[in-house]
Short mmCIF file of C-alpha atoms in Angstrom, two decimals:
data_model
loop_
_atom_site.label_atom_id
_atom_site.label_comp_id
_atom_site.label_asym_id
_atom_site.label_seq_id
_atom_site.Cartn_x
_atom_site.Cartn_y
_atom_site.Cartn_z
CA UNK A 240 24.16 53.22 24.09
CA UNK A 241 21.20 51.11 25.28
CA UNK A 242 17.65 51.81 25.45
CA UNK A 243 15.92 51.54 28.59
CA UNK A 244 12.29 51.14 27.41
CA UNK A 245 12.72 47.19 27.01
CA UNK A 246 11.20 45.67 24.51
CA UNK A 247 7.97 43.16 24.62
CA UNK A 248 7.38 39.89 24.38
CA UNK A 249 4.74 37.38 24.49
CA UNK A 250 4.90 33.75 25.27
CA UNK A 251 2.46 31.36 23.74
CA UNK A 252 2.87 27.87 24.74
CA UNK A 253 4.86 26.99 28.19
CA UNK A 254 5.48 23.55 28.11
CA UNK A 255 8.98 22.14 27.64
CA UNK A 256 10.27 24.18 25.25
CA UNK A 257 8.19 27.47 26.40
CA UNK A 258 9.11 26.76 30.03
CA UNK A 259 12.62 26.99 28.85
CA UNK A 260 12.41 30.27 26.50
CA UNK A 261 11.16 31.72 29.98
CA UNK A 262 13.89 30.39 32.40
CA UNK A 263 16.54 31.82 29.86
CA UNK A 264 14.96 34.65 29.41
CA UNK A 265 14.97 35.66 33.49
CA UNK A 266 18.38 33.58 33.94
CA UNK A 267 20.31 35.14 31.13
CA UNK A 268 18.26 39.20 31.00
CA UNK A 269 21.75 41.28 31.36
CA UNK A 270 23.17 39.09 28.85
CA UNK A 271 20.56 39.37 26.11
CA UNK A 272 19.71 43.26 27.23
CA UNK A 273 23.62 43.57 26.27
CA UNK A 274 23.34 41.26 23.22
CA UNK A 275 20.40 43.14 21.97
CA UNK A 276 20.81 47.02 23.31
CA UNK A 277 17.75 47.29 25.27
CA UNK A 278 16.36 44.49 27.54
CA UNK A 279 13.47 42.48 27.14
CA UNK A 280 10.68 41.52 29.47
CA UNK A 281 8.30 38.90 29.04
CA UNK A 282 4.86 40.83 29.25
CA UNK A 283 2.49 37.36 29.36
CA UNK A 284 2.55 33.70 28.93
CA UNK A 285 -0.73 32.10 26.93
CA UNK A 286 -1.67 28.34 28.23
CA UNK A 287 -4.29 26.33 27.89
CA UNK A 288 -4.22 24.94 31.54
CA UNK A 289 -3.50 28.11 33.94
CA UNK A 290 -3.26 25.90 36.95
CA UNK A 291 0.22 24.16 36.42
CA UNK A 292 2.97 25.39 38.38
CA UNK A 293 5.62 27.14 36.26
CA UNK A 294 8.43 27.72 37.66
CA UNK A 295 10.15 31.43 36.94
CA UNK A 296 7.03 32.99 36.09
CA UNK A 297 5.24 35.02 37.56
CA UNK A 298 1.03 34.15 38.05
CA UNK A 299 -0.22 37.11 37.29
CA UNK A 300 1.72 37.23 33.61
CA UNK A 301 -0.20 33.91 32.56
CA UNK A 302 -3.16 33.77 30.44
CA UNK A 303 -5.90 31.43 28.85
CA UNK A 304 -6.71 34.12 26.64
CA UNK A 305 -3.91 33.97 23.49
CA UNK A 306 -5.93 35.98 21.71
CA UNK A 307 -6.25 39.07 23.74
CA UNK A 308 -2.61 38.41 24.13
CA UNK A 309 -1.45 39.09 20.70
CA UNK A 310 -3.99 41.77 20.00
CA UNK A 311 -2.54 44.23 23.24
CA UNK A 312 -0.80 46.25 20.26
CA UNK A 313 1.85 47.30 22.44
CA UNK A 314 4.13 43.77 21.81
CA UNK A 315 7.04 43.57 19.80
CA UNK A 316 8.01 39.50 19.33
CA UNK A 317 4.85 36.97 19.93
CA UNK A 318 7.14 33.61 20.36
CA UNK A 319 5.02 30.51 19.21
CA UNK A 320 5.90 27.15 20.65
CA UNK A 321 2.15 26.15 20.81
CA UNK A 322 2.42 23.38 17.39
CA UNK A 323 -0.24 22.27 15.24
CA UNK A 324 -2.32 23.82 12.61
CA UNK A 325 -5.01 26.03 14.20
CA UNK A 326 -4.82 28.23 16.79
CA UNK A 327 -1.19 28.91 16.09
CA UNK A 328 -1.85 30.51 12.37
CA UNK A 329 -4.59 32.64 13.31
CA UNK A 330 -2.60 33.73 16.05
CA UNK A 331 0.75 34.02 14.32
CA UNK A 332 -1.34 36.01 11.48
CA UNK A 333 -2.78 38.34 14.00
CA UNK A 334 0.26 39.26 16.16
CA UNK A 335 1.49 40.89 12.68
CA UNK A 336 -1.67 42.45 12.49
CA UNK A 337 -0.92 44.21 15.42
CA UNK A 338 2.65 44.99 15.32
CA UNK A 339 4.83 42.29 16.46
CA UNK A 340 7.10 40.03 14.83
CA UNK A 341 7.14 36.46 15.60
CA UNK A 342 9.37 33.69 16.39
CA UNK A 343 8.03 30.34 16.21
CA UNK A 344 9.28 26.51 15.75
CA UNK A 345 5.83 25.36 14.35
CA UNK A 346 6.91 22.84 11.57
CA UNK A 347 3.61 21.48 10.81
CA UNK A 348 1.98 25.17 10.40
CA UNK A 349 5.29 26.35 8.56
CA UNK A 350 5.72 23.20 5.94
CA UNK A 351 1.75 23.60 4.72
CA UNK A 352 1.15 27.43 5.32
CA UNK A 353 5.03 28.77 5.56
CA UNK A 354 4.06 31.36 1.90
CA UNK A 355 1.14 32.80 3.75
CA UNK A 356 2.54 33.93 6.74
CA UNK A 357 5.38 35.48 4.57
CA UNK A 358 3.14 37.10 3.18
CA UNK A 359 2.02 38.38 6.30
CA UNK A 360 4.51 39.23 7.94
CA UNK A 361 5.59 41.55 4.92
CA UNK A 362 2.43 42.73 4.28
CA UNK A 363 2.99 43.93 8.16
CA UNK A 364 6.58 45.00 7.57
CA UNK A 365 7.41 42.73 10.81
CA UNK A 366 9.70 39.66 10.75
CA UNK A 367 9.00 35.74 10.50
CA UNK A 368 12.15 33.50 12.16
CA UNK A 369 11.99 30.14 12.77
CA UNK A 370 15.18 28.12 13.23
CA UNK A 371 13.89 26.10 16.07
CA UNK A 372 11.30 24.18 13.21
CA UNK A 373 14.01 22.37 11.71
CA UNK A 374 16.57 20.89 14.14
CA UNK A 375 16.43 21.60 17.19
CA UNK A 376 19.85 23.81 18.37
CA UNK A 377 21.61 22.93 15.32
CA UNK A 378 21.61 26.18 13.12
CA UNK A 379 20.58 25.20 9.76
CA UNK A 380 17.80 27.99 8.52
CA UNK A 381 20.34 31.01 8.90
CA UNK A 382 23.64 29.34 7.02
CA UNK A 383 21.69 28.11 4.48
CA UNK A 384 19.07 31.51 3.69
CA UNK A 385 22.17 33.70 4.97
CA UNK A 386 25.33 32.23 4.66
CA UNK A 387 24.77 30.49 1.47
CA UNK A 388 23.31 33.02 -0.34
CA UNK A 389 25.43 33.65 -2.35
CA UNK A 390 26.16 29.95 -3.34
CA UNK A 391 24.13 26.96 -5.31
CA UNK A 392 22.85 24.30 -2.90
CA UNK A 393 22.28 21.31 -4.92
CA UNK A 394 21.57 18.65 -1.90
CA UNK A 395 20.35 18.80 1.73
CA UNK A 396 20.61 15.22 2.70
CA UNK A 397 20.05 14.44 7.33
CA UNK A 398 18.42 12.54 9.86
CA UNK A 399 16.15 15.61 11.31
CA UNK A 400 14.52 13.18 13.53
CA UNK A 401 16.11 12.01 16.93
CA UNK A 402 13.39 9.77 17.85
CA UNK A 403 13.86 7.85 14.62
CA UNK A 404 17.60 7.95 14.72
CA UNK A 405 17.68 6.57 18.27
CA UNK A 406 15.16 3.64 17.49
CA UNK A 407 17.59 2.57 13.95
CA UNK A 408 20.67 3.12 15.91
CA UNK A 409 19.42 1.08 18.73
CA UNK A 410 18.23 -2.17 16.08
CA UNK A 411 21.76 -1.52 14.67
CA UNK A 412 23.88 -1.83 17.67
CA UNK A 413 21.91 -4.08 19.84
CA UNK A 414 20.27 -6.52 17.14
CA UNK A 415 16.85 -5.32 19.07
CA UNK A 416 13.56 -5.75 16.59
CA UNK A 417 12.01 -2.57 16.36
CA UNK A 418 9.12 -2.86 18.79
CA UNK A 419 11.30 -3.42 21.43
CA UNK A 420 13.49 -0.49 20.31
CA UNK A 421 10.67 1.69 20.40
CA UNK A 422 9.58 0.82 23.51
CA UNK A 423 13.38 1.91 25.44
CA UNK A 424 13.00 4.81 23.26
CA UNK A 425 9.41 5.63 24.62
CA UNK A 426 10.48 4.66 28.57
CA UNK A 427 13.67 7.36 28.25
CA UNK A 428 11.47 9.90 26.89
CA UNK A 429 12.55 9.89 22.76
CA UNK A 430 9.09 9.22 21.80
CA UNK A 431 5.76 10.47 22.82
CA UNK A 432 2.85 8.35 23.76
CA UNK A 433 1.59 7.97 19.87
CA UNK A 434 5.08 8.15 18.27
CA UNK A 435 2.98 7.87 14.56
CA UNK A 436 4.60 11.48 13.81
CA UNK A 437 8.20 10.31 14.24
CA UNK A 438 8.44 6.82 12.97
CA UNK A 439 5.87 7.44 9.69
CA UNK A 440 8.11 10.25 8.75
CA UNK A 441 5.50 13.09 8.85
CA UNK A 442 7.72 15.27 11.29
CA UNK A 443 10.49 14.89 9.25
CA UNK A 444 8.77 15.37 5.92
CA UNK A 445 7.82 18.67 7.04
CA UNK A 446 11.01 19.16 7.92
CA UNK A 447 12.18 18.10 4.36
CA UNK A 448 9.49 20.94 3.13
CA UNK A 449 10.91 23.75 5.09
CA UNK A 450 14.38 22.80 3.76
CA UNK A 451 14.19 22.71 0.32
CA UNK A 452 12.18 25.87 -0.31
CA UNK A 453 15.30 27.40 1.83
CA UNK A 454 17.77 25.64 -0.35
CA UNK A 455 16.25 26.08 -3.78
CA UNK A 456 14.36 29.43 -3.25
CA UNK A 457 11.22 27.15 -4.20
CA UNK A 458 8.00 27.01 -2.31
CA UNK A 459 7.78 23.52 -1.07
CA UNK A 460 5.03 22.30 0.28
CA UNK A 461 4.79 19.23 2.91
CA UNK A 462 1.94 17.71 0.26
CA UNK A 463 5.34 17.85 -2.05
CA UNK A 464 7.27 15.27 -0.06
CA UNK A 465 6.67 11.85 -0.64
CA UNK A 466 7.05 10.23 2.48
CA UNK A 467 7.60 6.72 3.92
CA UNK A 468 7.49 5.59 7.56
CA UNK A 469 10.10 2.82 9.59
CA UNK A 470 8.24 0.68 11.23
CA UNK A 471 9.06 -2.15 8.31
CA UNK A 472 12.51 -1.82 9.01
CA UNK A 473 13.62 -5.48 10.23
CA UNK A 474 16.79 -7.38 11.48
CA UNK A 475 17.45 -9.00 8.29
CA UNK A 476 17.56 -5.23 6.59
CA UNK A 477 19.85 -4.35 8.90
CA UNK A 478 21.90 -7.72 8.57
CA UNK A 479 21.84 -6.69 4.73
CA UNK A 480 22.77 -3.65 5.25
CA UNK A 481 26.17 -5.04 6.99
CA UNK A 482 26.85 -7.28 4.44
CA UNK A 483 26.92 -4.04 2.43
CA UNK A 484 29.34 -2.25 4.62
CA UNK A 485 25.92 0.30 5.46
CA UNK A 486 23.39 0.94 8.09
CA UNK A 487 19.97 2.54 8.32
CA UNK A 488 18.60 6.54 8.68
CA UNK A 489 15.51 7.61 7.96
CA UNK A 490 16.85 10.28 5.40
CA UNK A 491 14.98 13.69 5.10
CA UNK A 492 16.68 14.16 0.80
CA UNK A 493 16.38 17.68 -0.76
CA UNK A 494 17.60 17.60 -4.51
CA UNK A 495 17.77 19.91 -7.27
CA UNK A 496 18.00 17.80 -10.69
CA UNK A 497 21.44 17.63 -12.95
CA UNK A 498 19.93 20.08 -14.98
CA UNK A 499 18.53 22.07 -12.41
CA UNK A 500 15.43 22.18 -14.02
CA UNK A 501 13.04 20.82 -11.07
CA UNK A 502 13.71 19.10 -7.19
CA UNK A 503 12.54 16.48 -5.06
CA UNK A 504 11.91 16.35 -1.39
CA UNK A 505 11.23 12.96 0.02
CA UNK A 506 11.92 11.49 3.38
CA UNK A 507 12.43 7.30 3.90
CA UNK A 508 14.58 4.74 5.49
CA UNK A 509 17.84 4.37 3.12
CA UNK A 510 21.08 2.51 3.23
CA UNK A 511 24.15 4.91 3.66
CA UNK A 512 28.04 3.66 3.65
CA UNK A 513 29.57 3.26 6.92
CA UNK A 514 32.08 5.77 5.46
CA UNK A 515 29.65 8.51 4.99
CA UNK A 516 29.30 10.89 8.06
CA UNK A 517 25.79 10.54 8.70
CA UNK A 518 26.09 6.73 9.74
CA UNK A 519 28.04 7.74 12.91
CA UNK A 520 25.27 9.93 13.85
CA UNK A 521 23.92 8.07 16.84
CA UNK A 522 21.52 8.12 19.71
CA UNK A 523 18.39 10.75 19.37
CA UNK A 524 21.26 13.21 17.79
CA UNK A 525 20.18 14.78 14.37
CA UNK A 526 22.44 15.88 11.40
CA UNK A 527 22.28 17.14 8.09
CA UNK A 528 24.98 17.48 5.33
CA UNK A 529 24.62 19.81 2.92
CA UNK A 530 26.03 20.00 -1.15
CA UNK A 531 26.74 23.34 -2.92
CA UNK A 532 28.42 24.57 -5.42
CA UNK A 533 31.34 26.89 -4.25
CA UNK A 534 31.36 25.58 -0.34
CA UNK A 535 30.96 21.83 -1.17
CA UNK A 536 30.01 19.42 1.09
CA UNK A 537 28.85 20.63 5.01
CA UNK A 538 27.88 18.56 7.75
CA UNK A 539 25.77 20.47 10.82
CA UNK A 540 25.47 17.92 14.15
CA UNK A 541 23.81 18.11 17.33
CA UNK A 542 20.61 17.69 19.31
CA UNK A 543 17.83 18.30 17.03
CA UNK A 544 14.78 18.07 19.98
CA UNK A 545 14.27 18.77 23.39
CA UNK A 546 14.02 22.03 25.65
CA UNK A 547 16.75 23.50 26.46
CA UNK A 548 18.23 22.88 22.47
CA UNK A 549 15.01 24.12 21.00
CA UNK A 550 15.08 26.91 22.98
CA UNK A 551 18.42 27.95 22.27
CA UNK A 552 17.43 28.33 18.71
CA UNK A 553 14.56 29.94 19.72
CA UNK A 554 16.59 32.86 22.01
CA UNK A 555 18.57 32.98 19.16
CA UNK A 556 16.00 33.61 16.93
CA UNK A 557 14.55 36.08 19.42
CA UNK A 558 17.89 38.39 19.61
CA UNK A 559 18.28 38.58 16.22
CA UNK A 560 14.41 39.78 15.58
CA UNK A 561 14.66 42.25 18.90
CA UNK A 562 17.81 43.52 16.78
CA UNK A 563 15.87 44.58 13.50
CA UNK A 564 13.25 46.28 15.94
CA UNK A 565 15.61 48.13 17.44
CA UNK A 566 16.97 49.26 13.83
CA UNK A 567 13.93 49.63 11.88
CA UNK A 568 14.33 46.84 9.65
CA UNK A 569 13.23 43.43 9.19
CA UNK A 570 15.61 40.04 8.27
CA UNK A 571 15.41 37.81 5.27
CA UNK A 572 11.72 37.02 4.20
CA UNK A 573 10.55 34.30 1.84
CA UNK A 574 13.04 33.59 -1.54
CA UNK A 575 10.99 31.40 -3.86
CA UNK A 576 12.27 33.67 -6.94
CA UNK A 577 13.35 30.31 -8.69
CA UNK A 578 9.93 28.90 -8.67
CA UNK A 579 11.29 25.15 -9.82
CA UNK A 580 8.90 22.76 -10.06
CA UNK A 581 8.85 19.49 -7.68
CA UNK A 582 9.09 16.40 -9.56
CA UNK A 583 7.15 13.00 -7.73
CA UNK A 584 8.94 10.44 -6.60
CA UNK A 585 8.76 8.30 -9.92
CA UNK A 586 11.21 10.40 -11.52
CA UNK A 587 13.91 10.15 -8.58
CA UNK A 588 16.71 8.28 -9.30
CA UNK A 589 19.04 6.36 -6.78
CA UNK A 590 20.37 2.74 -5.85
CA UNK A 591 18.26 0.15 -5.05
CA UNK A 592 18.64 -3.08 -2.18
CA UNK A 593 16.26 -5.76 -3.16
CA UNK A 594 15.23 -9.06 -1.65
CA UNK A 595 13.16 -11.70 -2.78
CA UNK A 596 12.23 -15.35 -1.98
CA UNK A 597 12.13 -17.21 -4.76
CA UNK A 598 12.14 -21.04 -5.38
CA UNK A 599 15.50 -23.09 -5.05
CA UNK A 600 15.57 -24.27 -8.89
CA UNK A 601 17.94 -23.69 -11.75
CA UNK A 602 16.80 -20.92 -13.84
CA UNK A 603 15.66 -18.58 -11.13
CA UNK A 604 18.19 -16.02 -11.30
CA UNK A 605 18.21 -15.71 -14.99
CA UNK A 606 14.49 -15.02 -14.79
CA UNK A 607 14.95 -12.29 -12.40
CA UNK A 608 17.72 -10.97 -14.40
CA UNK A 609 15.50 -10.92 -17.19
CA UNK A 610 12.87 -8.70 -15.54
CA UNK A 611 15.40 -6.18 -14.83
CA UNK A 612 16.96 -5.60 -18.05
CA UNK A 613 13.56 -5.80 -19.71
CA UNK A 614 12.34 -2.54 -17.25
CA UNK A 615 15.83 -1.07 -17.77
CA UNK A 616 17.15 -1.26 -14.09
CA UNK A 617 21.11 -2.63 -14.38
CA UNK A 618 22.30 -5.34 -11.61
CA UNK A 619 25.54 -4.12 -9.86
CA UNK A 620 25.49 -7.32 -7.61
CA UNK A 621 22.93 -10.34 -6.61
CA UNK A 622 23.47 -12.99 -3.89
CA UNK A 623 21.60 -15.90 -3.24
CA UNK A 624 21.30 -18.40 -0.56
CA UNK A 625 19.21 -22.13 -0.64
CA UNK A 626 17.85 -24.30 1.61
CA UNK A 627 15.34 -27.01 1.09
CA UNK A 628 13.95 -26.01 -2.09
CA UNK A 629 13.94 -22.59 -1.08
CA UNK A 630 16.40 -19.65 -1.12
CA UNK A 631 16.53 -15.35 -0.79
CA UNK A 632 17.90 -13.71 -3.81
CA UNK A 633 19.33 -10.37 -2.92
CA UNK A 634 19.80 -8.03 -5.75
CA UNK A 635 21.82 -4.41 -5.63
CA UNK A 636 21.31 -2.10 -8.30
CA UNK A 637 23.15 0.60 -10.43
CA UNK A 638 21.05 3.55 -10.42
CA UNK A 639 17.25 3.96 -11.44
CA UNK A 640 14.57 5.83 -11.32
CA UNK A 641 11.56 4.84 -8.78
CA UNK A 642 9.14 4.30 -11.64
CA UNK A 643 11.30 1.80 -13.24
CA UNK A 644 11.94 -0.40 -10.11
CA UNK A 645 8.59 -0.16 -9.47
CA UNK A 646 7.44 -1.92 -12.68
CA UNK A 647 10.24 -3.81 -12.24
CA UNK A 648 8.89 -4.87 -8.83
CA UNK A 649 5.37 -5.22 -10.20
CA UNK A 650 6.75 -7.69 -12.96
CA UNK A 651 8.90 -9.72 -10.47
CA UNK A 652 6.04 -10.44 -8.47
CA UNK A 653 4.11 -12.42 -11.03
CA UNK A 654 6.85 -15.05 -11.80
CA UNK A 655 6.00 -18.54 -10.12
CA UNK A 656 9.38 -18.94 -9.14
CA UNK A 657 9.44 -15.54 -7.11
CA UNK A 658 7.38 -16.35 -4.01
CA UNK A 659 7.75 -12.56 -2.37
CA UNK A 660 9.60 -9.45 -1.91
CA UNK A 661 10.89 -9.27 1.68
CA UNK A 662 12.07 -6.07 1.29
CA UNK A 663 13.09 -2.99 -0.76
CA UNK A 664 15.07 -0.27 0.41
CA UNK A 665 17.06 2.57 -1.35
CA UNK A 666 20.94 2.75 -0.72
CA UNK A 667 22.02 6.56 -0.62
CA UNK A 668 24.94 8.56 0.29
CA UNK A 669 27.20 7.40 -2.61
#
């Protein structure tokens, strides 16, 4: 039986993705009344510029005030699609305070703060969802905190970023540099104005946060993740990386160490097989494939940005928190039971792509070889090309960890016969 009193819920934020939480919500009310058992009106809309037209919503429901907003006590879902830092936590932390759960798909907020507002939100008894923080549409949050459960995720490897994968994809296919992929990327409406969160990996590193304390029941913070940007990604690494039989993601990797002991969270451009399935993931599409124990390998794909995906997740998100209010009861909180420790980046261990330019001599590659198996790192392959006294030495490696190609980098650098490293760039997916 349904109930008629329908149940509350504030807007804050009505941009792209608020804009389309609203539509959906008016569009789609006999569907989610019959979804939920009792409907759901939107009682107000917080924006910082009251003036814009917004379509489906009624004037007198839209407010500057957010704070007055959340405090009406008489709410039961606050939905935050606002971003950044501050005002979103205070308001987040205050909508518990007075009653109502919240939905948001603030990554930044939830990847440096995600522990306090669990704490929060069960200090409130009142529920904390956020699917829409990680990828867009593609449901990711639930199987892993609910589906997988009862499993052992050991790796959460994706490209969580469509504005990066359209820019690689686009050097890939096209042989474009990356400026000028940028640019097609910024005219169609993939990147914003400063696109320094995308393509220096700090949306995707919070990303990376928000995953692995999911995945290893470890708080992770976005300080954790060692992050490094695109924007040195060339032609020549991707010509490399075809001579390989690979091509280029920026790579959000979650991993919990062979012994389980510890994981690592790090997010930077990588080589990955043309036969793994994240290389055919093209365009501004996101995807990530996830390890475990008893399920093995899973691969989630589809649009990880935008308005109408994000607010899918969102209205998703939103049903299945109106749900528990009807009941009583609140969802999963925070699991960070396991309490592993994050190990930095030196101890990671993967494959390494290598090029240097180094003087066209006899002797040169037995010096380099030298360097490596003094620091440890093992050679799977090395190619090397000369012209006019001088040549590019491309070395693959077996694995290593990051502290030993480092020194190994560091000692390279002061042979006379190595003039520079072009490039260095980690081959994953194997």
């Amino acid at each position: 039986m349904m109930r008629t009193r329908p149940l509350k819920v504030a807007l804050l934020g009505c941009g792209v993705v608020g804009s389309e939480v609203a539509r959906i919500m008016t569009t789609h009310a006999d569907d989610l009344a019959a979804r939920i058992g009792a409907p759901v009106e939107l009682a107000g809309v917080a924006v910082r510029r009251p003036d814009r037209l917004r379509e489906g919503v009624p004037a007198e429901l839209v407010t500057t005030d957010a704070t007055a907003l959340v405090k009406r006590g008489d709410l039961d879902v606050v939905v935050e699609v606002i971003g950044g830092i501050e005002p979103a936590r205070t308001l987040i932390t205050t909508a518990f305070e007075h009653g109502a759960s919240v939905v948001s798909a603030n990554k930044a907020l939830l990847a440096q703060d995600g522990a306090a507002l669990h704490a929060a939100a069960e200090e409130h008894g009142r529920d904390l969802y956020y699917e829409a923080a990680v990828a867009g549409a593609i449901p990711l949050i639930r199987p892993l905190r609910e589906s997988l459960a009862g499993d052992k995720v050991n790796r959460v490897l994706g490209i969580v970023n469509g504005t990066t994968n359209f820019i690689l994809d686009k050097m890939d296919s096209t042989g474009a540099g990356y400026q000028e992929a940028l640019d097609e990327a910024t005219a169609l409406g993939y990147a914003e104005a400063d696109p320094t969160a995308d393509v220096e990996g700090f949306d995707a590193a919070a990303k990376a946060a928000i995953l692995a304390g999911i995945a290893f029941h470890t708080r992770v913070r976005l300080d954790d993740v060692y992050r490094e940007g695109m924007t040195e990604v060339t032609a020549a690494d991707f010509a490399s990386a075809k001579e390989m039989g690979c091509t280029i993601k920026l790579l959000a990797i979650c991993e919990r160490a062979a012994d389980g002991a510890s994981v690592t969270a790090r997010v930077h451009p990588a080589m990955i097989p043309l036969s793994h399935p994240l290389a055919s993931v093209r365009g501004a599409y996101n995807a990530v494939f996830v390890e475990s124990d008893a399920a093995g390998q899973l691969m989630f794909y589809g649009p990880g940005a935008g308005g109408s995906p994000t607010a899918s997740a969102v209205l998703g998100d939103l049903v299945a928190v109106c749900r528990n209010r009807l009941s009583g009861t609140t969802g999963p909180g925070e699991s960070a039971y396991a309490a592993l420790p994050v190990s930095p980046m030196g101890d990671v261990v993967t494959r390494y792509h290598i090029s240097l330019d180094v003087a066209d001599k006899p002797g040169v590659l037995a010096q380099v070889a030298t360097v490596f198996a003094e620091h440890g790192v093992s050679i799977d392959t090395v190619r090397q090309q000369g012209k006019d006294g001088e040549a590019s030495l491309v070395v693959v490696t077996h694995r290593a960890s990051d502290a030993a190609l480092s020194g190994t980098v560091e000692a390279l650098r002061k042979l006379d016969t190595v003039r520079g490293v072009a490039s260095i760039m980690r081959v994953e997916g194997e």
